[in-house]
XYZ file of N, CA and C in Angstrom:
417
model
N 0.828 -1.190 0.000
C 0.000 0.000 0.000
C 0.870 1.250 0.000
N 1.821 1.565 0.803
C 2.891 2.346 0.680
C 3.867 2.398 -0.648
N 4.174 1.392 -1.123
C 4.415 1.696 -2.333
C 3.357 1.783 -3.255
N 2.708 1.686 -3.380
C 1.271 1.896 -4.325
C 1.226 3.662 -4.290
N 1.041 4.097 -2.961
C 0.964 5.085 -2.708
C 2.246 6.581 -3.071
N 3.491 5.793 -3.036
C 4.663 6.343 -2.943
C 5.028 7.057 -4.322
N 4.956 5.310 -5.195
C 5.045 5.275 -6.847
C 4.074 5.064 -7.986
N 3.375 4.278 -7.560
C 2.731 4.242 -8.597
C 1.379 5.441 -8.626
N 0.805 5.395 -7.691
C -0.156 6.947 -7.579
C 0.386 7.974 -8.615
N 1.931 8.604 -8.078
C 2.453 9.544 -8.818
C 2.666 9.244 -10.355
N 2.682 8.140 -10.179
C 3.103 7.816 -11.825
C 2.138 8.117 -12.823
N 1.092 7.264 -12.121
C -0.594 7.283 -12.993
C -1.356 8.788 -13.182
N -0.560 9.849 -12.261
C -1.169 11.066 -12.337
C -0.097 12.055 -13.171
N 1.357 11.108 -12.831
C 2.056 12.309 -14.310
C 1.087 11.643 -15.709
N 0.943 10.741 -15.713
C 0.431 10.055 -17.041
C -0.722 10.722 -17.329
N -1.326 10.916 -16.597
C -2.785 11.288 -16.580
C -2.846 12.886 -17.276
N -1.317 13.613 -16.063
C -1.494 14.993 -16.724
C -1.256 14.989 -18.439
N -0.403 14.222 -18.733
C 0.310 14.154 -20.146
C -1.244 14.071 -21.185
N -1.796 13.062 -21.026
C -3.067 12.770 -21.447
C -4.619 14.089 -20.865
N -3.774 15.353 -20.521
C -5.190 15.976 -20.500
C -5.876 16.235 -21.601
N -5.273 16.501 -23.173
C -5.879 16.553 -24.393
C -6.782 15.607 -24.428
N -6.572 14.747 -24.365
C -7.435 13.225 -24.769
C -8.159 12.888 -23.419
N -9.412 13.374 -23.516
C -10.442 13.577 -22.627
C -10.835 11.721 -22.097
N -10.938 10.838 -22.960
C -11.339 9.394 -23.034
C -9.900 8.904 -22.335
N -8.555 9.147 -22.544
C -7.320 8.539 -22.038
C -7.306 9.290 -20.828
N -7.464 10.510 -20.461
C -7.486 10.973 -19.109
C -8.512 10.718 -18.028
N -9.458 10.037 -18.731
C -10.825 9.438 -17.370
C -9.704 8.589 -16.691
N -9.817 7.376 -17.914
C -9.043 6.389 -17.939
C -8.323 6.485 -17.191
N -7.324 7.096 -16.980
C -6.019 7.163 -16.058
C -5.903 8.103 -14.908
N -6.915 8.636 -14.963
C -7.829 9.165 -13.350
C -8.406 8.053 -12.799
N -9.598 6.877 -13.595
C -9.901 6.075 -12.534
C -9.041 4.954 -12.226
N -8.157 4.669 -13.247
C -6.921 3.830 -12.311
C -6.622 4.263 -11.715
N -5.966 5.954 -11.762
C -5.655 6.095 -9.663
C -6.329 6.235 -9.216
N -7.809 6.087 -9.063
C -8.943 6.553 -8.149
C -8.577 5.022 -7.407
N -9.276 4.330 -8.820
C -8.252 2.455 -8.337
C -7.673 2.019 -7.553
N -6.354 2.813 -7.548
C -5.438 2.524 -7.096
C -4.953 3.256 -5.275
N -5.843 4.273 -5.213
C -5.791 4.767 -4.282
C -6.890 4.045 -3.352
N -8.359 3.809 -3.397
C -8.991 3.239 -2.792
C -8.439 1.733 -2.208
N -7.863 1.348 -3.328
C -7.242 -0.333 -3.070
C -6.198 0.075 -1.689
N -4.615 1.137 -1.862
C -4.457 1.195 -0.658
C -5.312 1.695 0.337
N -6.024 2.825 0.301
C -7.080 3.000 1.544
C -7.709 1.921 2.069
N -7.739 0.331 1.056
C -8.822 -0.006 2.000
C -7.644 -1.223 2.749
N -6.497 -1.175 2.376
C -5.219 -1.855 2.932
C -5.084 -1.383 4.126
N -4.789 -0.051 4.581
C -4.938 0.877 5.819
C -5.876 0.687 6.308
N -7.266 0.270 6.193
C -8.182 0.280 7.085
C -8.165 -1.232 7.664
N -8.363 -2.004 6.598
C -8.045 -3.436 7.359
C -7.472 -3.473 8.271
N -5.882 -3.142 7.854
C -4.800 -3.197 9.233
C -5.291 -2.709 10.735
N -6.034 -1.246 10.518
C -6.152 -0.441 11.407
C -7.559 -1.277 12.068
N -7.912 -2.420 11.159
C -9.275 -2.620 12.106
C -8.863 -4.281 12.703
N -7.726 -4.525 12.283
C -6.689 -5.981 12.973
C -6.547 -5.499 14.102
N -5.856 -4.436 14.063
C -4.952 -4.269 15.330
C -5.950 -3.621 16.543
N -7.000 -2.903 15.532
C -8.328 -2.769 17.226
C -8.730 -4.233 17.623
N -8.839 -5.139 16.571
C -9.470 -6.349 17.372
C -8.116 -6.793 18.168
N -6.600 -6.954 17.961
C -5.932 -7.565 18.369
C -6.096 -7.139 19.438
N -5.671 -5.766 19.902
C -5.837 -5.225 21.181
C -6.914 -5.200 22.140
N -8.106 -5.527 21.829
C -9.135 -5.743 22.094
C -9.397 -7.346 22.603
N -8.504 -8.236 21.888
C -8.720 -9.893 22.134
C -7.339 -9.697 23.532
N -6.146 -8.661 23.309
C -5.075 -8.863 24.031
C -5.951 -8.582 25.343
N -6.704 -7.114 25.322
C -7.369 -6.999 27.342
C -7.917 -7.626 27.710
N -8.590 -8.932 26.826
C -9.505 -9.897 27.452
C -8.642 -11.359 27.884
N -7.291 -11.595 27.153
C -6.077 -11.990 27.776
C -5.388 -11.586 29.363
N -5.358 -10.747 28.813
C -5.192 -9.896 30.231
C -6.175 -9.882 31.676
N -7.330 -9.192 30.968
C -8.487 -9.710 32.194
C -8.374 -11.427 32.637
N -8.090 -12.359 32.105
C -7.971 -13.775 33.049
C -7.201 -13.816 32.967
N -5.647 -13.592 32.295
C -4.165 -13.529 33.320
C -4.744 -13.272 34.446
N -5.450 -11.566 34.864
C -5.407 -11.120 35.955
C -6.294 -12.014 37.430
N -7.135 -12.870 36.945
C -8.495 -13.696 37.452
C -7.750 -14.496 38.021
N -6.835 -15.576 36.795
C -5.880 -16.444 36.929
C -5.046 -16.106 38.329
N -4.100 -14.652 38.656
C -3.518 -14.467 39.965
C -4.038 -14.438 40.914
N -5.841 -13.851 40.864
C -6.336 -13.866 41.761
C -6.763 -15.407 42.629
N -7.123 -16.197 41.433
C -7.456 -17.313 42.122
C -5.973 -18.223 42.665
N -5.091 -18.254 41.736
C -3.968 -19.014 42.050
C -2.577 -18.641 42.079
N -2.625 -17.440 42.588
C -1.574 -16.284 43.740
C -0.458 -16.035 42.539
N -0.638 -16.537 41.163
C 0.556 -16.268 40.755
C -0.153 -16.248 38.734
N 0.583 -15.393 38.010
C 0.378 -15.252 36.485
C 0.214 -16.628 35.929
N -0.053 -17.013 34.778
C -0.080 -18.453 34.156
C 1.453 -18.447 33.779
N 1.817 -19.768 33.371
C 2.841 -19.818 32.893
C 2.857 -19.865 31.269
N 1.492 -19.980 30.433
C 1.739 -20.111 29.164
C -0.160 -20.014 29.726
N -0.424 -19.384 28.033
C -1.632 -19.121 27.651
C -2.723 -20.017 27.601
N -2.422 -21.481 27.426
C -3.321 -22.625 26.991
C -3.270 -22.480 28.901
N -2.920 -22.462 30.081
C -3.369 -22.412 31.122
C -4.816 -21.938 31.247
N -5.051 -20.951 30.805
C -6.727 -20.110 31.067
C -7.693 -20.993 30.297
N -7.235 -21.965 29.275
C -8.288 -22.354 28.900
C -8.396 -23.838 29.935
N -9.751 -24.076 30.300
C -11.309 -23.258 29.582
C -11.628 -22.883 31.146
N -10.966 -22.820 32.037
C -12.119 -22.206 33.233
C -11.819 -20.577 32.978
N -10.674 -19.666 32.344
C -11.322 -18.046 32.066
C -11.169 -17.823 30.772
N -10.643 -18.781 29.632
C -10.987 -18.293 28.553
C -11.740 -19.521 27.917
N -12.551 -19.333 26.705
C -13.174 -20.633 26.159
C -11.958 -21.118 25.216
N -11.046 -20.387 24.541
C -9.775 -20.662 23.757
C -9.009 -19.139 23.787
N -7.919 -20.193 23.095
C -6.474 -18.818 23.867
C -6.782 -18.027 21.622
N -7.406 -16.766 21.464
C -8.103 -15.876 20.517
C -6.477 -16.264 19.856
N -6.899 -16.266 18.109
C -5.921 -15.466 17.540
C -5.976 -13.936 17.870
N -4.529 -13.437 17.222
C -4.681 -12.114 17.389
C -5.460 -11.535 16.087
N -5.209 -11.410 15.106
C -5.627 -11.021 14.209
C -5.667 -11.848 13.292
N -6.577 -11.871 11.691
C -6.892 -12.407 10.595
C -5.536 -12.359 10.030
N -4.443 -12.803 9.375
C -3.692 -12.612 8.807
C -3.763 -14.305 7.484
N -2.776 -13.788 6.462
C -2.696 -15.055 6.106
C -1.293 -15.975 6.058
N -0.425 -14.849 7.260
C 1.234 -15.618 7.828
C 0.740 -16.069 9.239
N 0.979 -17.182 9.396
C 0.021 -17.438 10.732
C 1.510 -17.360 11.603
N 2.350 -16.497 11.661
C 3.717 -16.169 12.679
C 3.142 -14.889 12.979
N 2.072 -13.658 12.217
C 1.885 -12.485 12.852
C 0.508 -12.608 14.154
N 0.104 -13.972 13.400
C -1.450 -13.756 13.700
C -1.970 -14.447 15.421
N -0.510 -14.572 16.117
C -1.059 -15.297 17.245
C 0.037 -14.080 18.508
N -0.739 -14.160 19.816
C -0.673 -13.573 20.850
C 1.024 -14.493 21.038
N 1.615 -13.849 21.535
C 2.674 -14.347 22.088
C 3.228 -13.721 23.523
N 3.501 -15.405 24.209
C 3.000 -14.742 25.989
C 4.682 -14.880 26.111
N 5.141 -14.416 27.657
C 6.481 -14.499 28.054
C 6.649 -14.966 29.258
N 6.249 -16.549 30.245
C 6.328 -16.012 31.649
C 7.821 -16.616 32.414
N 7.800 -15.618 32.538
C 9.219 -15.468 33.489
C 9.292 -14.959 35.231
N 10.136 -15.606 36.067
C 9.721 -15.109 36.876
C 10.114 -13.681 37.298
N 9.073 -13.267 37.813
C 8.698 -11.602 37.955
C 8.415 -10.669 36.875
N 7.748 -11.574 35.598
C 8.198 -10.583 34.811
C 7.113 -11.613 33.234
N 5.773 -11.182 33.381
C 4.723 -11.863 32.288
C 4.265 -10.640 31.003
N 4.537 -11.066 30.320
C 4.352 -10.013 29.005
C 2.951 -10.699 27.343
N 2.397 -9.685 27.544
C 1.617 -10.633 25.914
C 2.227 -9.844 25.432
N 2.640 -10.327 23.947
C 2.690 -9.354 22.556
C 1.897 -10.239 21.494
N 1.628 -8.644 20.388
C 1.363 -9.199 19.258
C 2.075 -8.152 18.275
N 1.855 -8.680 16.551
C 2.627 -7.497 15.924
C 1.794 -6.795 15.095
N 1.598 -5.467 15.723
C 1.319 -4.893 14.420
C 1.140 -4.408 13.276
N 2.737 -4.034 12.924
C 2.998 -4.266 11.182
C 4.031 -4.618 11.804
N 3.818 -6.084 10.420
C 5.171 -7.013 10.425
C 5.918 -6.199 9.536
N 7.163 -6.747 9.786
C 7.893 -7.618 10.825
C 7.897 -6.690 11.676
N 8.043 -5.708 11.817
C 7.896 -4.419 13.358
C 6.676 -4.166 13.916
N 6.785 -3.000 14.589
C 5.194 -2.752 15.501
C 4.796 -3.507 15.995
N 5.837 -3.963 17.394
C 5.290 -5.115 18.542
C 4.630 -4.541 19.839
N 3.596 -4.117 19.855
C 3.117 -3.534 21.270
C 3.460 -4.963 22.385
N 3.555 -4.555 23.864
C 3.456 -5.639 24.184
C 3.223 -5.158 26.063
N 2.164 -5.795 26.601
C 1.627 -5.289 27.989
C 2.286 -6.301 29.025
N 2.910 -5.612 29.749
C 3.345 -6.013 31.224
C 2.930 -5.690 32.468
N 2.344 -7.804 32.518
C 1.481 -7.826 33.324
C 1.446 -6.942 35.068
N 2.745 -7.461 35.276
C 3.342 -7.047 36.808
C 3.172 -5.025 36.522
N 3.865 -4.675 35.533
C 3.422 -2.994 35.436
C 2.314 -2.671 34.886
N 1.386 -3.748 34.521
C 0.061 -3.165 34.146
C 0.141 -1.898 32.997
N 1.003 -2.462 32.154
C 1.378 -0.947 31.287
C 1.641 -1.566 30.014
N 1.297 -1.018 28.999
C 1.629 -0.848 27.226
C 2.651 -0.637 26.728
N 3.588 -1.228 26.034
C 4.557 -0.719 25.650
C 5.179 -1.240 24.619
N 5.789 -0.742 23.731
C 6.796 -0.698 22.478
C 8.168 -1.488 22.470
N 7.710 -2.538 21.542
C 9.460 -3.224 21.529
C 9.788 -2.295 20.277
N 9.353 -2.137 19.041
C 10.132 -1.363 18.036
C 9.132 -0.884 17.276
């Protein structure tokens, strides 16, 4: 989408200017970038509507991590723990079709329990720590 956006957009609209005489070749190469621009817009929205559900499946992770300490004084040690008395299954994170972006990935260590998921691969790893109860950025 970024390159769509970067190069080829610009390209299809020098073309387009070249072709303002020719009223029939300049639709033409207006609605390929109309095309071409909607196609990335609707790339950006997908993503942007992954990563609300991811984050959205991650606090409900979180809410029975947190259930999980309450009842048994200490974090899970791995995610398939909550299932099934606080979760019914451990959620993908998001729809993807690389199934390495598309799953929650837990960390438990002692003093120290983390979920992540990614939001644009291969970068944009948010990832919440449990013990600081806080959000945060690997890259």
């Amino acid at each position: 989408a970024i390159a769509t956006i970067a190069i080829a957009l610009p390209v299809i609209l020098i073309r387009a200017a070249f072709a303002r005489k020719d009223t029939e070749l300049l639709k033409k190469r207006l609605t390929s970038a109309g095309i071409y621009a909607v196609m990335a817009g609707m790339v950006f929205l997908s993503n942007h509507l992954n990563n609300n559900m991811a984050r959205k499946r991650a606090e409900k992770i979180i809410e029975a991590c947190e259930r999980h300490k309450m009842k048994n004084g200490k974090y899970p040690d791995k995610l398939s723990s909550l299932v099934p008395q606080f979760l019914s299954e451990v959620p993908k994170a998001k729809y993807l079709l690389s199934s390495s972006y598309d799953v929650f990935r837990y960390i438990g260590a002692e003093g120290r329990h983390s979920i992540m998921y990614t939001e644009t691969p291969p970068f944009g790893r948010p990832y919440y720590v449990l013990e600081e109860r806080q959000w945060k950025h690997m890259d």
